[in-house]
Amino acid sequence: MGLVVSAFLAVYLDEAVYSVASIASTLILVALLYSLNGASYAAVFQLGMSAGTIAILFLSGETLSKKITQRGSLRKTFAVTVVAILLSIPSIIFSTGTTSAIASSEVSFPEALWNLRSIDIVLQGLVVMTVALGVAIVLYSKKEGDN
Amino acid sequence: MTLLIIGIYGLLTKQRLLKILISIELIATAASMNFVLLASSLNKTMGQAFLILAFSTDTCVTGIVLALLILISKKYGTADIRKLAELEWREAVENEKDKNTTDGVDG
């Protein structure tokens, strides 16, 4: 329920800082959900990735967005929270019970990662590095153009 | 499913680029969450290995959208997509007018 409420508030709230704080709590709750379902590696990766994402979103939200002068009423925010709680009810009712994946799995996670998906992992690293270089080149050329 | 719906709602209704980025993050989180939880319920660890692929894709999308956000904010001074569309339209109209006047002078 907290996951859905924080996600809905992240989309609804106008102030960038509150919105980013809500998405931070959403991502942390997702990591908690992974951990509770036995996917501990996924939880650790999710926490690491969310830390980076939140830092970048905070910085860009603070620097690039204008401050909202008019504040939304508390009653409206409360109504939105109630709507979000109502939205979370179907996912609570239709949720399926899960068991721990580590205990009875045929292939362990490191084996699956390095023996079966090793080429993918290396290629993903290359893709991320290429995108980072591309973004850096675009921003650098823009800076040169400004000068 | 609910996270996906909230993300699509944000993508369709919000105008600020930061909110659109947050909606994209929510959609990506919903997709990867479905993937991991389904694999977990079937006792397969391959779902967690595939999650790395989802994370790298998500990181690339976030990087590109943030670069666009920075470029657009510096060029136009706003991150509102409706204002940006209006500015682009005005720019196109002014270019068309300039072209017509130069054609008239030449003719």
XYZ file of N, CA and C in Angstrom:
762
model
N 0.833 -1.206 0.000
C 0.000 0.000 0.000
C 0.871 1.261 0.000
N 1.910 1.247 0.830
C 2.827 2.395 0.893
C 3.501 2.647 -0.433
N 3.767 1.552 -1.148
C 4.404 1.656 -2.465
C 3.523 2.446 -3.432
N 2.247 2.071 -3.481
C 1.325 2.722 -4.415
C 1.073 4.173 -4.005
N 0.912 4.405 -2.699
C 0.648 5.774 -2.225
C 1.828 6.691 -2.542
N 3.050 6.210 -2.267
C 4.217 7.072 -2.540
C 4.408 7.280 -4.038
N 4.115 6.256 -4.854
C 4.231 6.425 -6.307
C 3.221 7.449 -6.816
N 1.992 7.383 -6.276
C 0.953 8.318 -6.716
C 1.309 9.744 -6.293
N 1.853 9.886 -5.081
C 2.248 11.222 -4.619
C 3.423 11.751 -5.440
N 4.316 10.861 -5.871
C 5.458 11.296 -6.694
C 4.980 11.905 -8.005
N 3.917 11.347 -8.553
C 3.379 11.895 -9.804
C 2.534 13.130 -9.534
N 1.799 13.131 -8.409
C 0.829 14.195 -8.175
C 1.449 15.487 -7.651
N 2.386 15.404 -6.687
C 2.886 16.615 -6.003
C 3.621 17.536 -6.969
N 3.360 18.843 -6.851
C 3.946 19.809 -7.783
C 5.385 20.178 -7.430
N 5.666 20.287 -6.142
C 7.014 20.674 -5.712
C 8.007 19.552 -6.036
N 9.115 19.909 -6.701
C 10.061 18.900 -7.203
C 10.705 18.105 -6.070
N 11.018 18.786 -4.961
C 11.716 18.096 -3.862
C 10.816 17.036 -3.226
N 9.546 17.385 -2.991
C 8.616 16.420 -2.413
C 8.389 15.250 -3.364
N 8.318 15.575 -4.631
C 8.088 14.544 -5.638
C 9.252 13.550 -5.678
N 10.475 14.086 -5.632
C 11.657 13.222 -5.659
C 11.749 12.413 -4.359
N 11.360 13.023 -3.230
C 11.360 12.286 -1.962
C 10.363 11.125 -2.022
N 9.223 11.370 -2.666
C 8.223 10.297 -2.796
C 8.739 9.165 -3.669
N 9.401 9.518 -4.768
C 9.911 8.436 -5.640
C 11.054 7.707 -4.950
N 11.799 8.404 -4.091
C 12.859 7.728 -3.321
C 12.244 6.669 -2.409
N 11.157 7.046 -1.728
C 10.519 6.067 -0.837
C 9.924 4.918 -1.642
N 9.422 5.210 -2.858
C 8.891 4.138 -3.710
C 9.987 3.134 -4.043
N 11.158 3.646 -4.460
C 12.231 2.751 -4.880
C 12.779 1.943 -3.695
N 12.833 2.573 -2.516
C 13.312 1.845 -1.332
C 12.308 0.748 -0.944
N 11.003 1.057 -1.068
C 9.985 0.040 -0.757
C 10.017 -1.103 -1.762
N 10.358 -0.786 -3.025
C 10.504 -1.854 -4.030
C 11.655 -2.782 -3.634
N 12.769 -2.191 -3.186
C 13.915 -3.000 -2.748
C 13.525 -3.877 -1.555
N 12.722 -3.315 -0.649
C 12.243 -4.081 0.517
C 11.360 -5.247 0.067
N 10.519 -4.971 -0.931
C 9.637 -6.021 -1.464
C 10.447 -7.156 -2.091
N 11.496 -6.787 -2.830
C 12.378 -7.810 -3.415
C 12.997 -8.658 -2.310
N 13.460 -7.967 -1.269
C 14.129 -8.663 -0.174
C 13.169 -9.625 0.533
N 11.922 -9.169 0.720
C 10.935 -10.023 1.395
C 10.565 -11.239 0.548
N 10.703 -11.101 -0.785
C 10.371 -12.220 -1.663
C 11.571 -13.121 -1.939
N 12.653 -12.902 -1.232
C 13.808 -13.795 -1.379
C 14.784 -13.392 -2.453
N 14.492 -12.323 -3.190
C 15.398 -11.872 -4.249
C 16.371 -10.849 -3.663
N 17.320 -11.338 -2.854
C 18.194 -10.409 -2.115
C 19.172 -9.693 -3.038
N 19.662 -10.382 -4.069
C 20.574 -9.730 -5.017
C 19.866 -8.583 -5.742
N 18.632 -8.858 -6.151
C 17.849 -7.820 -6.834
C 17.611 -6.634 -5.912
N 17.398 -6.912 -4.623
C 17.172 -5.827 -3.651
C 18.409 -4.946 -3.526
N 19.581 -5.596 -3.484
C 20.823 -4.817 -3.357
C 21.054 -3.971 -4.606
N 20.835 -4.573 -5.788
C 21.007 -3.818 -7.039
C 20.015 -2.647 -7.106
N 18.787 -2.922 -6.683
C 17.755 -1.879 -6.716
C 18.136 -0.721 -5.801
N 18.644 -1.039 -4.613
C 19.050 0.020 -3.678
C 20.190 0.854 -4.257
N 21.166 0.165 -4.851
C 22.305 0.883 -5.441
C 21.877 1.794 -6.563
N 21.016 1.256 -7.446
C 20.577 2.059 -8.585
C 19.690 3.215 -8.135
N 18.831 2.959 -7.152
C 17.936 4.035 -6.696
C 18.720 5.147 -6.011
N 19.828 4.806 -5.331
C 20.640 5.849 -4.691
C 21.178 6.822 -5.745
N 21.714 6.271 -6.850
C 22.225 7.128 -7.926
C 21.136 7.947 -8.579
N 20.011 7.285 -8.865
C 18.903 7.970 -9.546
C 18.366 9.123 -8.696
N 18.211 8.858 -7.401
C 17.644 9.883 -6.519
C 18.588 11.080 -6.395
N 19.900 10.788 -6.312
C 20.863 11.897 -6.219
C 20.763 12.794 -7.448
N 20.708 12.167 -8.633
C 20.645 12.946 -9.873
C 19.320 13.703 -9.962
N 18.231 13.035 -9.578
C 16.916 13.695 -9.657
C 16.827 14.873 -8.690
N 17.418 14.721 -7.490
C 17.417 15.828 -6.533
C 18.160 17.023 -7.108
N 19.347 16.746 -7.666
C 20.147 17.843 -8.208
C 19.425 18.541 -9.350
N 18.911 17.747 -10.297
C 18.257 18.364 -11.452
C 16.942 19.025 -11.054
N 16.236 18.412 -10.107
C 14.983 19.006 -9.650
C 15.197 20.334 -8.958
N 16.259 20.423 -8.185
C 16.548 21.666 -7.468
C 17.023 22.769 -8.404
N 17.895 22.396 -9.341
C 18.523 23.433 -10.161
C 17.678 23.849 -11.365
N 16.989 22.908 -11.959
C 16.349 23.209 -13.242
C 14.880 23.587 -13.158
N 14.219 23.215 -12.069
C 12.783 23.524 -12.030
C 12.548 24.776 -11.196
N 11.520 25.519 -11.611
C 11.198 26.747 -10.885
C 10.412 26.414 -9.629
N 10.548 27.281 -8.631
C 9.819 27.065 -7.380
C 8.326 27.321 -7.604
N 7.518 26.453 -7.007
C 6.069 26.640 -7.083
C 5.662 27.632 -5.991
N 5.016 28.727 -6.398
C 4.657 29.739 -5.401
C 3.345 29.377 -4.701
N 2.374 28.893 -5.478
C 1.086 28.572 -4.840
C 1.119 27.143 -4.308
N 0.685 26.981 -3.076
C 0.720 25.678 -2.446
C -0.645 25.002 -2.588
N -0.619 23.691 -2.831
C -1.856 22.945 -2.923
C -2.448 22.767 -1.542
N -3.759 22.669 -1.479
C -4.391 22.583 -0.163
C -4.172 21.197 0.433
N -4.193 21.161 1.751
C -3.949 19.912 2.485
C -5.082 18.926 2.233
N -6.278 19.473 2.079
C -7.451 18.629 1.841
C -7.328 17.870 0.514
N -6.793 18.570 -0.496
C -6.632 17.950 -1.812
C -5.584 16.826 -1.751
N -4.487 17.096 -1.024
C -3.441 16.075 -0.877
C -3.986 14.858 -0.139
N -4.824 15.107 0.872
C -5.437 14.010 1.621
C -6.356 13.189 0.706
N -7.133 13.894 -0.137
C -8.029 13.197 -1.072
C -7.228 12.330 -2.038
N -6.078 12.868 -2.501
C -5.226 12.101 -3.422
C -4.670 10.861 -2.720
N -4.305 11.011 -1.445
C -3.793 9.857 -0.692
C -4.867 8.785 -0.549
N -6.105 9.219 -0.310
C -7.212 8.257 -0.197
C -7.420 7.528 -1.527
N -7.335 8.282 -2.622
C -7.469 7.660 -3.959
C -6.363 6.626 -4.171
N -5.139 6.979 -3.736
C -4.015 6.051 -3.903
C -4.207 4.792 -3.065
N -4.767 4.972 -1.860
C -5.033 3.794 -1.009
C -6.084 2.911 -1.677
N -7.108 3.539 -2.262
C -8.134 2.762 -2.969
C -7.524 2.019 -4.161
N -6.574 2.683 -4.839
C -5.913 2.044 -5.989
C -5.078 0.836 -5.568
N -4.560 0.891 -4.332
C -3.690 -0.201 -3.892
C -4.467 -1.432 -3.430
N -5.787 -1.273 -3.225
C -6.582 -2.411 -2.715
C -6.589 -3.608 -3.681
N -6.791 -3.390 -5.015
C -6.767 -4.566 -5.898
C -5.457 -5.342 -5.858
N -4.331 -4.617 -5.768
C -3.049 -5.333 -5.752
C -2.855 -6.103 -4.438
N -3.504 -5.637 -3.361
C -3.413 -6.387 -2.096
C -4.294 -7.637 -2.167
N -5.492 -7.458 -2.759
C -6.427 -8.591 -2.818
C -5.904 -9.684 -3.747
N -5.402 -9.258 -4.919
C -4.992 -10.249 -5.919
C -3.514 -10.643 -5.808
N -2.854 -10.271 -4.726
C -1.434 -10.630 -4.611
C -1.300 -12.126 -4.356
N -0.242 -12.700 -4.941
C -0.013 -14.132 -4.771
C 1.091 -14.347 -3.759
N 0.978 -15.394 -3.008
C 2.033 -15.713 -2.045
C 3.260 -16.230 -2.765
N 4.430 -15.734 -2.381
C 5.664 -16.168 -3.035
C 6.572 -16.856 -2.033
N 7.402 -17.693 -2.548
C 8.343 -18.399 -1.677
C 9.754 -17.940 -1.979
N 10.677 -18.332 -1.134
C 12.065 -17.908 -1.316
C 12.668 -18.566 -2.556
N 13.313 -17.741 -3.387
C 13.870 -18.251 -4.641
C 15.229 -18.904 -4.427
N 15.882 -18.558 -3.346
C 17.247 -19.034 -3.167
C 17.271 -20.510 -2.761
N 16.270 -20.884 -1.928
C 16.326 -22.200 -1.304
C 16.280 -23.347 -2.307
N 15.303 -23.306 -3.231
C 15.107 -24.486 -4.064
C 15.385 -24.223 -5.541
N 16.229 -23.258 -5.820
C 16.500 -22.954 -7.219
C 17.514 -23.936 -7.801
N 17.369 -24.208 -9.131
C 18.292 -25.148 -9.764
C 19.652 -24.500 -10.000
N 19.642 -23.238 -10.476
C 20.881 -22.532 -10.796
C 21.056 -21.384 -9.810
N 22.261 -21.238 -9.243
C 22.480 -20.135 -8.308
C 22.633 -18.825 -9.085
N 22.466 -17.719 -8.356
C 22.500 -16.420 -9.023
C 23.866 -16.100 -9.654
N 24.977 -16.283 -8.953
C 26.264 -15.989 -9.608
C 26.520 -16.872 -10.823
N 26.078 -18.134 -10.724
C 26.257 -19.045 -11.863
C 25.435 -18.561 -13.067
N 24.179 -18.170 -12.784
C 23.315 -17.658 -13.855
C 23.900 -16.390 -14.460
N 24.495 -15.563 -13.598
C 25.009 -14.267 -14.067
C 26.271 -14.425 -14.899
N 27.204 -15.219 -14.415
C 28.528 -15.255 -15.067
C 28.676 -16.394 -16.073
N 27.948 -17.488 -15.915
C 28.083 -18.589 -16.872
C 27.086 -18.482 -18.013
N 25.851 -18.091 -17.692
C 24.819 -18.079 -18.737
C 24.656 -16.711 -19.395
N 24.937 -15.642 -18.665
C 24.652 -14.293 -19.182
C 25.913 -13.428 -19.266
N 27.082 -14.045 -19.379
C 28.322 -13.264 -19.281
C 28.472 -12.278 -20.441
N 28.137 -12.709 -21.660
C 28.281 -11.815 -22.826
C 27.336 -10.619 -22.679
N 26.122 -10.912 -22.210
C 25.146 -9.827 -21.990
C 25.674 -8.784 -21.027
N 26.273 -9.283 -19.936
C 26.757 -8.372 -18.892
C 27.821 -7.442 -19.455
N 28.758 -8.016 -20.213
C 29.832 -7.201 -20.794
C 29.249 -6.194 -21.787
N 28.323 -6.660 -22.626
C 27.724 -5.764 -23.630
C 26.908 -4.652 -22.964
N 26.232 -4.977 -21.852
C 25.470 -3.936 -21.145
C 26.394 -2.856 -20.599
N 27.541 -3.304 -20.081
C 28.532 -2.325 -19.613
C 28.974 -1.415 -20.744
N 29.191 -2.002 -21.909
C 29.599 -1.199 -23.072
C 28.510 -0.211 -23.480
N 27.249 -0.683 -23.455
C 26.132 0.180 -23.837
C 26.017 1.371 -22.886
N 26.096 1.097 -21.585
C 25.985 2.178 -20.598
C 27.137 3.165 -20.759
N 28.348 2.638 -21.018
C 29.502 3.513 -21.199
C 29.344 4.377 -22.451
N 28.815 3.779 -23.524
C 28.601 4.534 -24.762
C 27.593 5.658 -24.560
N 26.500 5.342 -23.846
C 25.483 6.373 -23.588
C 26.075 7.498 -22.740
N 26.869 7.132 -21.711
C 27.479 8.159 -20.844
C 28.410 9.050 -21.661
N 29.208 8.426 -22.544
C 30.111 9.217 -23.390
C 29.328 10.121 -24.332
N 28.238 9.578 -24.903
C 27.404 10.361 -25.820
C 26.805 11.573 -25.140
N 26.274 11.353 -23.931
C 25.681 12.466 -23.175
C 26.747 13.504 -22.846
N 27.941 13.029 -22.449
C 29.026 13.965 -22.120
C 29.429 14.773 -23.349
N 29.505 14.124 -24.512
C 29.897 14.834 -25.743
C 28.847 15.872 -26.124
N 27.561 15.487 -26.012
C 26.472 16.418 -26.339
C 26.524 17.641 -25.432
N 26.686 17.415 -24.128
C 26.726 18.536 -23.185
C 27.967 19.392 -23.398
N 29.100 18.765 -23.708
C 30.341 19.511 -23.905
C 30.253 20.368 -25.164
N 29.686 19.799 -26.250
C 29.575 20.572 -27.489
C 28.603 21.729 -27.308
N 27.577 21.519 -26.491
C 26.622 22.589 -26.199
C 27.317 23.717 -25.445
N 28.190 23.353 -24.502
C 28.922 24.340 -23.716
C 29.855 25.140 -24.624
N 30.521 24.451 -25.543
C 31.406 25.141 -26.484
C 30.620 26.088 -27.368
N 29.426 25.643 -27.809
C 28.560 26.479 -28.635
C 28.125 27.737 -27.911
N 27.861 27.604 -26.592
C 27.483 28.775 -25.789
C 28.616 29.793 -25.729
N 29.875 29.258 -25.568
C 31.016 30.162 -25.490
C 31.280 30.827 -26.840
N 1.067 -3.735 -11.590
C 0.022 -3.240 -12.507
C -0.393 -1.815 -12.128
N -0.578 -1.610 -10.802
C -0.994 -0.280 -10.339
C 0.099 0.752 -10.587
N 1.361 0.345 -10.365
C 2.478 1.264 -10.627
C 2.520 1.646 -12.103
N 2.261 0.668 -12.957
C 2.257 0.925 -14.406
C 1.168 1.932 -14.768
N -0.022 1.749 -14.164
C -1.141 2.666 -14.441
C -0.800 4.079 -13.963
N -0.198 4.171 -12.760
C 0.169 5.496 -12.233
C 1.207 6.157 -13.139
N 2.182 5.365 -13.618
C 3.208 5.906 -14.511
C 2.621 6.404 -15.823
N 1.688 5.640 -16.386
C 1.063 6.054 -17.651
C 0.212 7.311 -17.431
N -0.478 7.362 -16.276
C -1.274 8.557 -15.933
C -0.378 9.800 -15.877
N 0.770 9.658 -15.218
C 1.698 10.788 -15.117
C 2.258 11.189 -16.470
N 2.545 10.186 -17.283
C 3.096 10.450 -18.621
C 2.100 11.216 -19.491
N 0.813 10.898 -19.314
C -0.211 11.521 -20.163
C -0.669 12.884 -19.654
N -0.623 13.088 -18.346
C -1.236 14.318 -17.813
C -0.239 15.401 -17.422
N 0.986 15.041 -17.073
C 1.928 16.050 -16.571
C 2.688 16.725 -17.712
N 3.015 17.999 -17.510
C 3.691 18.760 -18.577
C 5.167 18.999 -18.308
N 5.567 18.950 -17.047
C 6.975 19.230 -16.751
C 7.834 18.007 -17.053
N 9.028 18.272 -17.590
C 9.890 17.175 -18.035
C 10.360 16.297 -16.868
N 10.556 16.905 -15.691
C 10.989 16.125 -14.524
C 9.915 15.118 -14.119
N 8.644 15.554 -14.210
C 7.537 14.655 -13.867
C 7.441 13.518 -14.891
N 7.726 13.861 -16.148
C 7.692 12.825 -17.184
C 8.793 11.801 -16.932
N 9.972 12.284 -16.509
C 11.074 11.378 -16.184
C 10.701 10.479 -15.003
N 10.047 11.048 -14.001
C 9.624 10.252 -12.841
C 8.589 9.201 -13.270
N 7.698 9.582 -14.188
C 6.704 8.616 -14.675
C 7.380 7.476 -15.433
N 8.399 7.808 -16.239
C 9.131 6.766 -16.961
C 9.835 5.831 -15.972
N 10.383 6.409 -14.908
C 11.027 5.604 -13.866
C 10.026 4.631 -13.238
N 8.815 5.148 -12.982
C 7.785 4.295 -12.375
C 7.407 3.146 -13.298
N 7.278 3.444 -14.601
C 6.917 2.390 -15.556
C 8.023 1.335 -15.609
N 9.285 1.781 -15.639
C 10.409 0.841 -15.690
C 10.475 0.005 -14.415
N 10.200 0.651 -13.273
C 10.201 -0.082 -11.997
C 9.095 -1.132 -11.976
N 7.922 -0.759 -12.492
C 6.802 -1.707 -12.528
C 7.152 -2.924 -13.380
N 7.786 -2.676 -14.533
C 8.144 -3.782 -15.435
C 9.152 -4.711 -14.771
N 10.201 -4.128 -14.185
C 11.237 -4.975 -13.579
C 10.709 -5.690 -12.334
N 9.777 -5.024 -11.609
C 9.204 -5.638 -10.411
C 8.368 -6.866 -10.779
N 7.554 -6.730 -11.829
C 6.777 -7.881 -12.303
C 7.692 -9.037 -12.653
N 8.783 -8.701 -13.320
C 9.731 -9.697 -13.791
C 10.360 -10.462 -12.629
N 10.860 -9.722 -11.647
C 11.552 -10.347 -10.515
C 10.583 -11.135 -9.651
N 9.402 -10.570 -9.396
C 8.457 -11.257 -8.512
C 7.894 -12.523 -9.156
N 7.696 -12.485 -10.474
C 7.233 -13.697 -11.167
C 8.307 -14.777 -11.118
N 9.556 -14.375 -11.386
C 10.653 -15.348 -11.333
C 10.820 -15.886 -9.918
N 10.625 -15.016 -8.934
C 10.760 -15.439 -7.540
C 9.668 -16.440 -7.166
N 8.445 -16.193 -7.656
C 7.353 -17.109 -7.328
C 7.523 -18.455 -8.030
N 8.262 -18.471 -9.158
C 8.507 -19.731 -9.868
C 9.821 -20.387 -9.433
N 10.468 -19.814 -8.415
C 11.750 -20.310 -7.914
C 12.856 -20.320 -8.964
N 12.902 -19.291 -9.790
C 13.956 -19.169 -10.804
C 14.840 -17.973 -10.445
N 16.135 -18.171 -10.429
C 17.032 -17.043 -10.138
C 17.429 -16.281 -11.398
N 17.074 -16.816 -12.554
C 17.410 -16.131 -13.801
C 16.721 -14.767 -13.897
N 15.585 -14.636 -13.213
C 14.871 -13.351 -13.205
C 15.738 -12.244 -12.647
N 16.478 -12.569 -11.601
C 17.378 -11.567 -11.008
C 18.533 -11.248 -11.950
N 18.995 -12.242 -12.688
C 20.080 -11.988 -13.647
C 19.591 -11.089 -14.783
N 18.336 -11.313 -15.200
C 17.781 -10.468 -16.269
C 17.500 -9.041 -15.781
N 17.370 -8.895 -14.458
C 17.104 -7.569 -13.893
C 18.255 -6.606 -14.199
N 19.472 -7.142 -14.299
C 20.636 -6.304 -14.615
C 20.427 -5.627 -15.971
N 19.868 -6.396 -16.923
C 19.581 -5.836 -18.255
C 18.583 -4.683 -18.144
N 17.535 -4.914 -17.329
C 16.521 -3.862 -17.140
C 17.142 -2.624 -16.509
N 18.050 -2.818 -15.562
C 18.696 -1.678 -14.896
C 19.563 -0.888 -15.863
N 20.307 -1.601 -16.719
C 21.180 -0.868 -17.651
C 20.341 -0.070 -18.649
N 19.230 -0.658 -19.107
C 18.339 0.069 -20.012
C 17.758 1.302 -19.316
N 17.349 1.102 -18.067
C 16.764 2.186 -17.279
C 17.769 3.323 -17.082
N 19.020 2.947 -16.806
C 20.070 3.955 -16.614
C 20.295 4.760 -17.890
N 20.301 4.054 -19.035
C 20.492 4.748 -20.320
C 19.350 5.739 -20.571
N 18.123 5.292 -20.325
C 16.959 6.159 -20.540
C 17.038 7.393 -19.637
N 17.389 7.169 -18.368
C 17.486 8.292 -17.426
C 18.564 9.281 -17.865
N 19.711 8.751 -18.293
C 20.803 9.627 -18.739
C 20.411 10.472 -19.929
N 19.770 9.848 -20.910
C 19.402 10.580 -22.122
C 18.339 11.634 -21.822
N 17.321 11.257 -21.026
C 16.255 12.217 -20.713
C 16.805 13.387 -19.889
N 17.734 13.102 -18.960
C 18.320 14.193 -18.171
C 19.150 15.130 -19.042
N 19.896 14.553 -20.003
C 20.678 15.405 -20.919
C 19.741 16.309 -21.724
N 18.630 15.718 -22.191
C 17.634 16.516 -22.926
C 17.059 17.614 -22.045
N 16.776 17.257 -20.783
C 16.213 18.226 -19.826
C 17.157 19.407 -19.639
N 18.454 19.111 -19.485
C 19.434 20.182 -19.284
C 19.536 21.059 -20.530
N 19.624 20.408 -21.711
C 19.754 21.174 -22.956
C 18.548 22.081 -23.187
N 17.364 21.514 -23.012
C 16.134 22.274 -23.277
C 15.964 23.406 -22.274
N 16.260 23.118 -20.994
C 16.114 24.172 -19.973
C 17.054 25.332 -20.247
N 18.288 25.014 -20.696
C 19.242 26.099 -20.944
C 18.894 26.870 -22.214
N 18.371 26.164 -23.228
C 18.084 26.834 -24.494
C 16.824 27.686 -24.413
N 15.769 27.129 -23.848
C 14.473 27.818 -23.864
C 14.082 28.422 -22.513
N 14.775 28.032 -21.440
C 14.466 28.593 -20.122
C 13.214 28.023 -19.484
N 12.687 26.952 -20.013
C 11.522 26.307 -19.416
C 11.606 24.795 -19.610
N 10.923 24.058 -18.745
C 10.887 22.606 -18.899
C 9.455 22.123 -19.067
N 8.575 23.043 -19.459
C 7.174 22.709 -19.674
C 6.977 22.330 -21.140
N 6.474 21.130 -21.418
C 6.435 20.674 -22.808
C 5.404 21.434 -23.650
N 4.355 21.951 -22.996
C 3.373 22.736 -23.769
C 3.979 24.057 -24.223
N 4.731 24.712 -23.306
C 5.390 25.972 -23.670
C 6.438 25.720 -24.741
N 7.116 24.587 -24.631
C 8.151 24.257 -25.618
C 7.531 24.064 -27.005
N 6.384 23.384 -27.045
C 5.704 23.179 -28.324
C 5.274 24.522 -28.914
N 4.792 25.431 -28.030
C 4.378 26.757 -28.484
C 5.570 27.536 -29.045
N 6.705 27.460 -28.341
C 7.916 28.157 -28.783
C 8.391 27.632 -30.134
N 8.364 26.316 -30.290
C 8.783 25.708 -31.556
C 7.887 26.173 -32.695
N 6.572 26.244 -32.410
C 5.604 26.631 -33.422
C 5.827 28.087 -33.841
N 6.067 28.952 -32.818
C 6.324 30.373 -33.104
C 7.597 30.534 -33.932
N 8.611 29.764 -33.560
C 9.885 29.823 -34.281
C 9.693 29.427 -35.746
N 8.899 28.378 -35.972
C 8.647 27.912 -37.340
C 7.906 28.976 -38.142
N 6.903 29.636 -37.487
C 6.139 30.684 -38.171
C 7.052 31.862 -38.521
N 7.912 32.266 -37.592
C 8.824 33.391 -37.848
C 9.806 33.055 -38.963
N 10.300 31.835 -38.982
C 11.198 31.404 -40.057
C 10.498 31.470 -41.409
N 9.223 31.051 -41.419
C 8.440 31.071 -42.659
C 8.251 32.510 -43.149
N 7.978 33.411 -42.179
C 7.798 34.829 -42.533
C 9.083 35.411 -43.109
N 10.220 35.124 -42.456
C 11.519 35.609 -42.930
C 11.788 35.116 -44.337
N 11.463 33.843 -44.561
C 11.709 33.257 -45.880
C 10.868 33.962 -46.951
N 9.595 34.239 -46.605
C 8.710 34.915 -47.554
C 9.204 36.325 -47.873
N 9.665 37.060 -46.842
C 10.138 38.444 -47.089
C 11.396 38.438 -47.945
N 12.326 37.518 -47.680
C 13.544 37.480 -48.512
C 13.223 37.086 -49.939
N 12.233 36.184 -50.119
C 11.810 35.808 -51.471
C 11.194 37.024 -52.196
N 10.401 37.836 -51.433
C 9.788 39.036 -52.017
C 10.828 40.051 -52.445
N 11.861 40.211 -51.612
C 12.928 41.178 -51.944
C 13.687 40.708 -53.179
N 13.966 39.416 -53.229
C 14.704 38.868 -54.364
C 13.882 38.989 -55.658
N 12.556 38.735 -55.535
C 11.697 38.751 -56.696
C 11.489 40.161 -57.183
